[in-house]
Coordinates of N, CA and C in Angstrom, one line a residue:
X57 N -23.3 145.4 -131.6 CA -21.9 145.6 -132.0 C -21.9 146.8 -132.9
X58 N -20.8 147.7 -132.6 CA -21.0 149.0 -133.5 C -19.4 148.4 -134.2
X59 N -19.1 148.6 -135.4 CA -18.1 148.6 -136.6 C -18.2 149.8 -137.6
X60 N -17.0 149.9 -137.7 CA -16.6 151.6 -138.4 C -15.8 150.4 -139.6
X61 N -16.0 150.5 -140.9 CA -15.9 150.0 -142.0 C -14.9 151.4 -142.8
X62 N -13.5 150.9 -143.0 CA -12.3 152.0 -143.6 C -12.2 151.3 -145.1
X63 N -12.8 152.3 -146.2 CA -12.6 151.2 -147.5 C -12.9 152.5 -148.3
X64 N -11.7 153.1 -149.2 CA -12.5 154.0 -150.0 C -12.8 153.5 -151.6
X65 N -12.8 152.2 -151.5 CA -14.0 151.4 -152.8 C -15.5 151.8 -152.3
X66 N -15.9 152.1 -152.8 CA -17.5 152.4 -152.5 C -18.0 150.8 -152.5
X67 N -17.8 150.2 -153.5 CA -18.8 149.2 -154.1 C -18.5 148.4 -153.0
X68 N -16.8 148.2 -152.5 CA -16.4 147.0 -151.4 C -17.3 147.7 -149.8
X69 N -17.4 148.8 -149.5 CA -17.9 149.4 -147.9 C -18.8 148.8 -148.1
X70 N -19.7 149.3 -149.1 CA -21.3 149.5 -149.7 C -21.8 147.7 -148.8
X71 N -21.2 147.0 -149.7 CA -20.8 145.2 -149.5 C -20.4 144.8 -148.1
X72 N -19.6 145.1 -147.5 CA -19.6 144.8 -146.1 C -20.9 145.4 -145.2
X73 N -20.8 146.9 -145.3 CA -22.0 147.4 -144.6 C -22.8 146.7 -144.6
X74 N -23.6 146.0 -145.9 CA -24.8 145.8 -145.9 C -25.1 144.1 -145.3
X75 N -23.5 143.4 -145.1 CA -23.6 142.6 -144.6 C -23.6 142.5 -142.8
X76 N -22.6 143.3 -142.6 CA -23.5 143.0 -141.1 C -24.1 144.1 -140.7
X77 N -24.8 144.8 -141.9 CA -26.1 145.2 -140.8 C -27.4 144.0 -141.1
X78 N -27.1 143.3 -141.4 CA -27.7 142.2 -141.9 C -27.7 141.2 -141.0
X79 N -26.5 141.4 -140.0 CA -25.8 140.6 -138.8 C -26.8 141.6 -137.6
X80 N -27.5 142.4 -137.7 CA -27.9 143.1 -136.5 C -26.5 144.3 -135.6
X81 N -25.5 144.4 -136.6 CA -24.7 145.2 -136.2 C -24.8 146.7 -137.0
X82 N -24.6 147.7 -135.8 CA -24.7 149.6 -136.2 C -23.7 149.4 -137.0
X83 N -23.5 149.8 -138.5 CA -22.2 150.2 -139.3 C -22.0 151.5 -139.4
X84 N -20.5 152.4 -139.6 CA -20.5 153.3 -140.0 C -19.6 153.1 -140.7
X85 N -19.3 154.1 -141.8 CA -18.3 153.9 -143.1 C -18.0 155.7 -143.3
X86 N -16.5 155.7 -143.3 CA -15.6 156.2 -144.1 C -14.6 155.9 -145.3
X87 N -14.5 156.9 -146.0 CA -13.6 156.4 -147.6 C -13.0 156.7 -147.9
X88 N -11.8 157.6 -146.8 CA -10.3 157.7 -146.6 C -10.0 157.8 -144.9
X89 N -8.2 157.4 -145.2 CA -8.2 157.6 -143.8 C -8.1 158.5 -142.5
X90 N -7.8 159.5 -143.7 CA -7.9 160.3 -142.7 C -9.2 160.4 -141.9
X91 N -10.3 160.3 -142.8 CA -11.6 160.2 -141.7 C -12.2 159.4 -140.8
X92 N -11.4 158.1 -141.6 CA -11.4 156.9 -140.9 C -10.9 157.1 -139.4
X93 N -9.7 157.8 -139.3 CA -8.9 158.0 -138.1 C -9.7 158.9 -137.1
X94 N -10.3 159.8 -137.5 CA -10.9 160.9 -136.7 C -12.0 160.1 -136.3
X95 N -12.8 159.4 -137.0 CA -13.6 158.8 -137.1 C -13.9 157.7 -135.6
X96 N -12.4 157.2 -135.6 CA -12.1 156.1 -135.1 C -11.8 156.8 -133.4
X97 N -11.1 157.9 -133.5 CA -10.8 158.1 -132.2 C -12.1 158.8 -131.4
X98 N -12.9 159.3 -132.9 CA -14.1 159.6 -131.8 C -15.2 159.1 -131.3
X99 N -14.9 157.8 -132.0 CA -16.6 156.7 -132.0 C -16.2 155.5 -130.6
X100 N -17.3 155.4 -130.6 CA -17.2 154.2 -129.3 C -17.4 152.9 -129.7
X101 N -16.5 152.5 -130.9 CA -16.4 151.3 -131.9 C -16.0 149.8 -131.1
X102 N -16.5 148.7 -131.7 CA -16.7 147.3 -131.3 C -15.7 146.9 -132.1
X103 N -15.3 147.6 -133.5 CA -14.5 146.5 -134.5 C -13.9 147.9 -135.5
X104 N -13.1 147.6 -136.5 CA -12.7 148.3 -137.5 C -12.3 147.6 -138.5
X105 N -13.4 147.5 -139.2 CA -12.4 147.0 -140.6 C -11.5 148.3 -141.6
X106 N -10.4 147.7 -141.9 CA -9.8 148.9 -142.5 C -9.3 148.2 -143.3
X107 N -9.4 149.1 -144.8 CA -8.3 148.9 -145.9 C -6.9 149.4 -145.9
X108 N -5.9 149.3 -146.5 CA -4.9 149.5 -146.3 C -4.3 150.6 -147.6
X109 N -4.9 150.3 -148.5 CA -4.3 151.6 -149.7 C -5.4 152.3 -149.7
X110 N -5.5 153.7 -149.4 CA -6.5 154.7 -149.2 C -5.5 156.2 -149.7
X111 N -6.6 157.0 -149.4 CA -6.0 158.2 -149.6 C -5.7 159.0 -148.4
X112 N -5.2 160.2 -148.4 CA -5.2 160.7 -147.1 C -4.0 159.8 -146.3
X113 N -3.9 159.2 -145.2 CA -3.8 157.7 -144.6 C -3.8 157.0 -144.6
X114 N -3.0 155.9 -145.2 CA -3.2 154.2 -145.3 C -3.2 154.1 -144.4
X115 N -3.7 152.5 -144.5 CA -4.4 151.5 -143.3 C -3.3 151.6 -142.3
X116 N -1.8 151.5 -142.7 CA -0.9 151.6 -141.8 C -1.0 152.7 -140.7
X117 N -0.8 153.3 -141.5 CA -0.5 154.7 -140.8 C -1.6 154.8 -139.2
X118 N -3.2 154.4 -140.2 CA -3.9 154.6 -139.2 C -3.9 153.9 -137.6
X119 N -4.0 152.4 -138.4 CA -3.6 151.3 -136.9 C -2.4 151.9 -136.0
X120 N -1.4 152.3 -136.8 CA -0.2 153.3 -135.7 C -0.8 153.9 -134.7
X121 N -1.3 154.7 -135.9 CA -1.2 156.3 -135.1 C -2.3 155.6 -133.9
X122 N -3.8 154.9 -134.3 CA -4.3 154.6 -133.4 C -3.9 153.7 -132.3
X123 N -3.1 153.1 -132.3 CA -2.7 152.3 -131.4 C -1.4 153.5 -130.1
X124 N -0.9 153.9 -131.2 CA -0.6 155.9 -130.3 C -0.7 156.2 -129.5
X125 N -2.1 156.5 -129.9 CA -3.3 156.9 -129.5 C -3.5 156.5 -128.3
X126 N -3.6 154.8 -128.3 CA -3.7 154.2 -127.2 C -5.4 153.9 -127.2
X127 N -5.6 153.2 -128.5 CA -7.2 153.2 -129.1 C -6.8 151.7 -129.1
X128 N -7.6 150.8 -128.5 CA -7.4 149.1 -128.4 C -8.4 148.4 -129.3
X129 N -9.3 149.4 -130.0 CA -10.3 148.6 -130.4 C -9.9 147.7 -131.6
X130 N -10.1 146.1 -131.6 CA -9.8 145.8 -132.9 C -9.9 145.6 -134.3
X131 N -8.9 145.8 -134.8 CA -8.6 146.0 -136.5 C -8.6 144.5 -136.9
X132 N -9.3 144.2 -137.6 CA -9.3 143.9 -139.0 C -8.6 144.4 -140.2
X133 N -7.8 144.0 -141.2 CA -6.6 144.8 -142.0 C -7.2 144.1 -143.3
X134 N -7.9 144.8 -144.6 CA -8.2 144.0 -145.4 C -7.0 144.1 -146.8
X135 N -5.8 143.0 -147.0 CA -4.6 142.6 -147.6 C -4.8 142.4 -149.0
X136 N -4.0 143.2 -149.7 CA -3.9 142.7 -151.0 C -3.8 141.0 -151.2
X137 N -4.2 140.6 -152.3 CA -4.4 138.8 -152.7 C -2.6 138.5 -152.7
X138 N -2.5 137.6 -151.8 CA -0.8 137.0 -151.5 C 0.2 138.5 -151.6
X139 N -0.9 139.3 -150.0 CA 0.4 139.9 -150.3 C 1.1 139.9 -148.5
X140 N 2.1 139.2 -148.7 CA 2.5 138.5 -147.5 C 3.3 139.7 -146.5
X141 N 3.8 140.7 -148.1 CA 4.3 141.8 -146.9 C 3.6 142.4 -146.0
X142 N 2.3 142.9 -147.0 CA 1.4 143.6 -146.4 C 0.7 143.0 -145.0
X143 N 0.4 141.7 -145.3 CA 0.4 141.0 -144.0 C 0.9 141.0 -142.9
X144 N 2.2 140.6 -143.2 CA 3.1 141.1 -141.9 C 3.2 142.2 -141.4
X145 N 3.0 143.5 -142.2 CA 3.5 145.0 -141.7 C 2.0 145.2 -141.1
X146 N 0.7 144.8 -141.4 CA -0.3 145.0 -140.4 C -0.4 144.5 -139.6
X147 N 0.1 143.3 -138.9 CA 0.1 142.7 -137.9 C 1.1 143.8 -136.9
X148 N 2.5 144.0 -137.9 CA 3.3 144.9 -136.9 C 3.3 146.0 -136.6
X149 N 2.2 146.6 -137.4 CA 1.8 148.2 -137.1 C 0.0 148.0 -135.9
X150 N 0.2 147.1 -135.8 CA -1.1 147.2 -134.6 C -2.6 146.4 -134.9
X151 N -2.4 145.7 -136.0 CA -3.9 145.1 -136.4 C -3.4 143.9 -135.7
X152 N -5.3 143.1 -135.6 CA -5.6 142.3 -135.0 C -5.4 141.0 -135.9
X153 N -5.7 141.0 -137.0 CA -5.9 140.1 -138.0 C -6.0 141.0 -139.3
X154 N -5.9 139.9 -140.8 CA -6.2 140.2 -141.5 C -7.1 139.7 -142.4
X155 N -7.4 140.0 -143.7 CA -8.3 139.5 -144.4 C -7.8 139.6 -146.1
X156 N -7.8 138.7 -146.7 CA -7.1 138.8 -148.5 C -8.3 139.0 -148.9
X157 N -8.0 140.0 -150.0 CA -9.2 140.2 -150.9 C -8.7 139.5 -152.4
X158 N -10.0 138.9 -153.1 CA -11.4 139.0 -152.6 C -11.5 138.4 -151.8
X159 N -12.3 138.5 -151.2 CA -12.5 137.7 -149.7 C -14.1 137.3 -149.3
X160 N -14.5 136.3 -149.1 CA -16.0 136.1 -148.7 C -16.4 136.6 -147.0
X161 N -17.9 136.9 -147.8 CA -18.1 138.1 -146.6 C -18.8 137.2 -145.5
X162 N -18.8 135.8 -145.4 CA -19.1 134.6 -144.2 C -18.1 134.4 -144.0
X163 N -16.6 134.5 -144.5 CA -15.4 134.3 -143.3 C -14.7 136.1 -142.7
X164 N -15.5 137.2 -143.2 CA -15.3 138.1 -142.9 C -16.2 138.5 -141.4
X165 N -17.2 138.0 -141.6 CA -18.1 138.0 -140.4 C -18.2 137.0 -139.1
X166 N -17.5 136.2 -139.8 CA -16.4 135.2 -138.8 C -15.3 135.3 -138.0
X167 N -14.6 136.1 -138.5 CA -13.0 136.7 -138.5 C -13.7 137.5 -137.8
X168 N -14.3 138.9 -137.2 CA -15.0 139.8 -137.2 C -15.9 139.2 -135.3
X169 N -16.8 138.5 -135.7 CA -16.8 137.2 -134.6 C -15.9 137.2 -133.7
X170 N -14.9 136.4 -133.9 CA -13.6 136.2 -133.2 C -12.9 136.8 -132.6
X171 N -12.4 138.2 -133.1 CA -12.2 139.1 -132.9 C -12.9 139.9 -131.6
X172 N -14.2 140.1 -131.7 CA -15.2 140.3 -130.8 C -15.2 139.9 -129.2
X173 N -15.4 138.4 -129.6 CA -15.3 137.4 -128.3 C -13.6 137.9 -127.6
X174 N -12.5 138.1 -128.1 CA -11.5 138.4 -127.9 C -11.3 139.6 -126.9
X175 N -11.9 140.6 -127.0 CA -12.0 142.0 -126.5 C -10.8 142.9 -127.6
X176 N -10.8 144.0 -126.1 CA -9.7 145.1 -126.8 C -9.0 145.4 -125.6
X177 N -8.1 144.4 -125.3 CA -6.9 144.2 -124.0 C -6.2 145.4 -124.7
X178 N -5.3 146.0 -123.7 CA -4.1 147.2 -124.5 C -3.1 145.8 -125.2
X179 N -2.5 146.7 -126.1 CA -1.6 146.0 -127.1 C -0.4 147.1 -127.4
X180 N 0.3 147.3 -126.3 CA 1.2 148.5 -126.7 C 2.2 147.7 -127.5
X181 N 3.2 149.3 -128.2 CA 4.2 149.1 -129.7 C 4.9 148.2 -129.4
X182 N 5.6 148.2 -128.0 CA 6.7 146.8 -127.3 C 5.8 145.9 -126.6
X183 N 6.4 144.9 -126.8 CA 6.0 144.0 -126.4 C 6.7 143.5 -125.3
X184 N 6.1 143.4 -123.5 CA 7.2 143.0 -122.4 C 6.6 141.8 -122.1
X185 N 7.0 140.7 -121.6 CA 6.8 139.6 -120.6 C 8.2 139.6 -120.0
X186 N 7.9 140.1 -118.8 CA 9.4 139.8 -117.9 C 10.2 140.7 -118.1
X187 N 11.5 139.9 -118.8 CA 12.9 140.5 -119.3 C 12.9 140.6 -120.6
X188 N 12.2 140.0 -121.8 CA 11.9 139.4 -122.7 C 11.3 140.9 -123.3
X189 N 11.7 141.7 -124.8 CA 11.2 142.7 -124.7 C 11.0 142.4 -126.5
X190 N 9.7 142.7 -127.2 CA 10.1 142.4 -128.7 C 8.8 143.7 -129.1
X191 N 10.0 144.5 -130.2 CA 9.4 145.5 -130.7 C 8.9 145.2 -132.4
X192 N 7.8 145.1 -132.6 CA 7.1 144.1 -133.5 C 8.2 145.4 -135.0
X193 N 7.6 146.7 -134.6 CA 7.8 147.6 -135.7 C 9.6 147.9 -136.1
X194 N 10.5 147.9 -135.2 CA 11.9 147.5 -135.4 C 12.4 146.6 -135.5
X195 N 11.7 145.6 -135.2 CA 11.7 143.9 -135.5 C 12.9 143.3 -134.5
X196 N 12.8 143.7 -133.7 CA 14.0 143.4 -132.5 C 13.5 142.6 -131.1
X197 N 14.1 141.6 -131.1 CA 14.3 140.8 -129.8 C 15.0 140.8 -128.9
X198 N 15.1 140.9 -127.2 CA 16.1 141.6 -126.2 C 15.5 140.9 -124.9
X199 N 16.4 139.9 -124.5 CA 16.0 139.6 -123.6 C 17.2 139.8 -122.3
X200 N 16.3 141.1 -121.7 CA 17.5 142.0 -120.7 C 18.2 142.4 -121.5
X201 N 19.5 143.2 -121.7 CA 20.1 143.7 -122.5 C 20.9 142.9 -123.7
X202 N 20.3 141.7 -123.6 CA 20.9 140.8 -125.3 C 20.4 140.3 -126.4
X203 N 20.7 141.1 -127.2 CA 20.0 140.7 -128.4 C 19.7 139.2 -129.1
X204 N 18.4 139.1 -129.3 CA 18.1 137.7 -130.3 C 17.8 137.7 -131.3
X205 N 18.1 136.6 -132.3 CA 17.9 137.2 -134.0 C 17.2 136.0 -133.8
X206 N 16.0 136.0 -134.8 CA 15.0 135.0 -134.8 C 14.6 135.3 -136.3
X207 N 14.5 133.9 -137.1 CA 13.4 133.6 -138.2 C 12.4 134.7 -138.3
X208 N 12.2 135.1 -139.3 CA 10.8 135.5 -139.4 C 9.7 134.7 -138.9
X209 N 9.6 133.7 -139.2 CA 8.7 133.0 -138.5 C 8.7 133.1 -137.0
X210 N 9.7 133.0 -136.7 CA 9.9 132.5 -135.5 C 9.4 134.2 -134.6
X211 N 10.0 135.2 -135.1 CA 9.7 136.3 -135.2 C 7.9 136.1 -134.3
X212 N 7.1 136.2 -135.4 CA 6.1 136.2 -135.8 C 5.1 134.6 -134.3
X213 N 5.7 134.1 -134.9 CA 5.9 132.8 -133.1 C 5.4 133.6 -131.9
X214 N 6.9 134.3 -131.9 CA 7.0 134.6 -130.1 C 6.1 136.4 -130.3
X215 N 5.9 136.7 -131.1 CA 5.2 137.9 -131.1 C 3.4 137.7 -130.8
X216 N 3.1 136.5 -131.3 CA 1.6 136.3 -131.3 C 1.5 135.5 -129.7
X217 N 2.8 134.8 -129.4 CA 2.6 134.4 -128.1 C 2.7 135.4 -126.8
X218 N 3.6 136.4 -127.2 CA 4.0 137.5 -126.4 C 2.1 138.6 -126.6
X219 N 2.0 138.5 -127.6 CA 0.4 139.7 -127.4 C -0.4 138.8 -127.0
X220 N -0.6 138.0 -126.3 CA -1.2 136.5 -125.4 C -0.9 135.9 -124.5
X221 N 0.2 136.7 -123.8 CA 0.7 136.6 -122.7 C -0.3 135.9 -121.2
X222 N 0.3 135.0 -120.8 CA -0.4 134.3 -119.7 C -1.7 133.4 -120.3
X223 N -2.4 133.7 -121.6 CA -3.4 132.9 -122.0 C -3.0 131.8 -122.6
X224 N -3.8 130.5 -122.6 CA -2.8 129.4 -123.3 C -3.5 129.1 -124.9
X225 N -2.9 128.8 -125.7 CA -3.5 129.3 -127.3 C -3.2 127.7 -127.6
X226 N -4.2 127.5 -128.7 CA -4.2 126.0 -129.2 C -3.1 125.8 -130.9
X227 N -2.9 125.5 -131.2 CA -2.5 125.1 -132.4 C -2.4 125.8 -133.3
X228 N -4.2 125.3 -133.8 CA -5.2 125.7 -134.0 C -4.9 127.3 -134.7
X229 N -5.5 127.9 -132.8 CA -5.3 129.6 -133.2 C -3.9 129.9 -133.8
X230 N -2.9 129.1 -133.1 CA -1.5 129.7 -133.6 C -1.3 129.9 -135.3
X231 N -1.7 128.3 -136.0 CA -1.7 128.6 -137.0 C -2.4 129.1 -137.9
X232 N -4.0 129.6 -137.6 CA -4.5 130.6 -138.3 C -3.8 132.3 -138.2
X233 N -3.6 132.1 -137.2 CA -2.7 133.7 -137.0 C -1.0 133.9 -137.4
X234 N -0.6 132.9 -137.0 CA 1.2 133.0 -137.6 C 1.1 132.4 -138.9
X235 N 1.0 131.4 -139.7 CA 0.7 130.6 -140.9 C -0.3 131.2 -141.7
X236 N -1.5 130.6 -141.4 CA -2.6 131.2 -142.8 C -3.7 130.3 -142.5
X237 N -4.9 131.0 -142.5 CA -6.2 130.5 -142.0 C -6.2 129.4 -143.6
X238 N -5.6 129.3 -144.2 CA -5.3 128.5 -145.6 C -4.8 127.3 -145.7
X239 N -3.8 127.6 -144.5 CA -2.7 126.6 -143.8 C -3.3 124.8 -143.9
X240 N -2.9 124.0 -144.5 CA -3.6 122.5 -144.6 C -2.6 121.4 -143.9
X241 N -1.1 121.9 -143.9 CA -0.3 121.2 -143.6 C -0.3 121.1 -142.4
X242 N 0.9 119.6 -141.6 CA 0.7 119.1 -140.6 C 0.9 120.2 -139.3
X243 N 0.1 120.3 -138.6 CA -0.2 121.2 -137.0 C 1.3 120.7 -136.4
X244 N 1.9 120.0 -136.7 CA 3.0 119.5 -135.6 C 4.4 121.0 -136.4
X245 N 4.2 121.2 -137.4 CA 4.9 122.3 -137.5 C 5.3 123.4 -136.5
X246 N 3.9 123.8 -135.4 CA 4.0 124.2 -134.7 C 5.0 123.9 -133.1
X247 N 4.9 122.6 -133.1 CA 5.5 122.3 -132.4 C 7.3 122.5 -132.6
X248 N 7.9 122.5 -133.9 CA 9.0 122.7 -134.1 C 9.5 124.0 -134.4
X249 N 8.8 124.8 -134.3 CA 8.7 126.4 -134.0 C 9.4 126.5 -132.5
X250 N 8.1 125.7 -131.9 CA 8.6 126.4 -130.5 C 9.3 125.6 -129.9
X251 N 10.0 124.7 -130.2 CA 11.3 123.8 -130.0 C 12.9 124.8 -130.4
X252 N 12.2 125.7 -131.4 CA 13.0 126.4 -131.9 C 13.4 127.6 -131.0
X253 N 12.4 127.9 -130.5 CA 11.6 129.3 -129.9 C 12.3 129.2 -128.6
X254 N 11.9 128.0 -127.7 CA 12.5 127.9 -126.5 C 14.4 127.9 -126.3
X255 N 15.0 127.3 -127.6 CA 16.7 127.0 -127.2 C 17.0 128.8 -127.4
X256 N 16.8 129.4 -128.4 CA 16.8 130.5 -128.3 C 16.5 132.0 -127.1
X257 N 15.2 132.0 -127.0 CA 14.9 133.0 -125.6 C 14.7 132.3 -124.5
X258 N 15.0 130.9 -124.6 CA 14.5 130.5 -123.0 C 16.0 129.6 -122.2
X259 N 16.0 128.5 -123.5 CA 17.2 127.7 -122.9 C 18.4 128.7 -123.0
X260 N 18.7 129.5 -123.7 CA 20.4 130.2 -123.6 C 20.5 131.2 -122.5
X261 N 19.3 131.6 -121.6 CA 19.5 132.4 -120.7 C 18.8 131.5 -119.4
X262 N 18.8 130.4 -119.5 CA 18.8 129.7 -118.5 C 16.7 129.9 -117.5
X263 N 15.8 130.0 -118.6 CA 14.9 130.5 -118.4 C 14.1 129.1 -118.8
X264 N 12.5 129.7 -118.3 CA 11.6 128.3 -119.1 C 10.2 129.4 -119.5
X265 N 10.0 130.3 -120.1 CA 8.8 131.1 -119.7 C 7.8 130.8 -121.0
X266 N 8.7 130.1 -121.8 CA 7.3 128.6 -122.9 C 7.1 127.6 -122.5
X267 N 5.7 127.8 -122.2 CA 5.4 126.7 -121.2 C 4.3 125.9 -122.5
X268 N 4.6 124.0 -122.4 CA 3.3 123.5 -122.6 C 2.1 123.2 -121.9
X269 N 0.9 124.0 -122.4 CA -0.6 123.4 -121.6 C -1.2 122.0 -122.0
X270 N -0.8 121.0 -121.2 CA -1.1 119.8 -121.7 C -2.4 119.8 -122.3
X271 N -2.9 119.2 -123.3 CA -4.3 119.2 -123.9 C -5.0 120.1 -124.7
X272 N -4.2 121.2 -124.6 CA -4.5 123.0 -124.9 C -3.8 123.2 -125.9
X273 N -2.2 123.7 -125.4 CA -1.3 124.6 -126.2 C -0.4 124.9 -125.9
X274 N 0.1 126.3 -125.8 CA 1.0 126.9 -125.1 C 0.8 128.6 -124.8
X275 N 1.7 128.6 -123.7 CA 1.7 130.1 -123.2 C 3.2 130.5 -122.7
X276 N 3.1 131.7 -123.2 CA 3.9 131.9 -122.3 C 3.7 133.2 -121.1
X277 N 5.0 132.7 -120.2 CA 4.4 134.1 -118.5 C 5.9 134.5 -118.1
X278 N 6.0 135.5 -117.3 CA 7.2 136.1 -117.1 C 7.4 135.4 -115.6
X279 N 7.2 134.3 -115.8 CA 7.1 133.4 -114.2 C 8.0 132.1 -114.4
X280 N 8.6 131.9 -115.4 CA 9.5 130.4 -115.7 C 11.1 130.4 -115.6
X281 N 11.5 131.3 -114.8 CA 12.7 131.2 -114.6 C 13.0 130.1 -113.7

């Protein structure tokens, strides 16, 4: 596994570096973004961790531009402690996950893991299934030419199910990725999401394309009309 580490804290790179090269993984490290970015488009990288307040280029900027780019490899986004905006706007500017600091570096290499197993499928800035069109960074829902207003949450819902398209996803993953890998409360939450999720983009246009995977989860496919 080769990982390009974006952190211009020395002491925090220094700290990751040395942990997964400790994992048997090639690290390289930059300490702004701009380098990070050059960095990134010129390496033949497995992972990116990136900070997000840097010089040169924040973490933002760079996931953009690299996702622009048309660079799939995945981000890791490492988030100020509860900071929920920040969270959200890396997810919508093209990261894969995130990570609060401080943060332990056995659920970093975990997270990191996961990520891995996952690949680097394209993840372009819109998001299509079908008719169904959601632009994470304008925050807009359009299914064929009609707009849908959705919850944040709900937002955030059909966005992690839409960049997962046709795969069926457990609970589980939903609520480490939409909620909070912190998350303790009842898993059936999710279920009333997408009870929510479906009267909205599916029942008002006479569609079914949230499907439940008995046993599993759910998915959704541009196949449920």
């Amino acid at each position: 596994m080769r990982v390009l580490v974006v952190d211009d804290d020395p002491a925090i790179a220094e700290t990751v570096r040395r942990t997964l090269v400790a994992q048997g993984w090639a690290v390289a490290v930059s300490h702004d973004g701009e380098q990070g970015f050059e960095s990134a488009l010129a390496g033949d990288f497995d992972l990116i961790v990136l900070d997000i307040m840097m010089p040169g280029r924040n973490g933002f900027e760079v996931v953009r531009d690299l996702r622009r780019a048309e660079v799939w490899t995945p981000v890791l986004m490492l988030t100020a402690k509860d900071g929920d905006v920040d969270q959200v706007e890396a997810l919508d500017f093209g990261a894969d996950d995130y990570l609060m600091k401080p943060f332990s570096v056995a659920v970093l290499v975990a997270r990191l893991r996961a990520l891995a197993r996952r690949g680097a499928p394209p993840r372009p800035a819109v998001l299509m299934v079908g008719d169904l069109r959601l632009d994470p960074a304008a925050h807009t829902v359009h299914r064929g030419d009609t707009r849908i207003d959705l919850a944040p949450r709900e937002f955030a819902l059909l966005a992690f199910l839409m960049r997962n398209a046709g795969t069926a996803v457990s609970k589980v993953r939903i609520l480490d990725s939409v909620w909070d890998v912190n998350y303790d409360g009842d898993e059936n939450v999710v279920e009333v999401y997408i009870h929510h999720l479906r009267k909205r983009v599916d029942a008002a246009f006479g569609v079914r394309s949230i499907e439940t995977v008995r046993g599993v989860g759910y998915r959704i496919t541009s196949s449920g009309a």
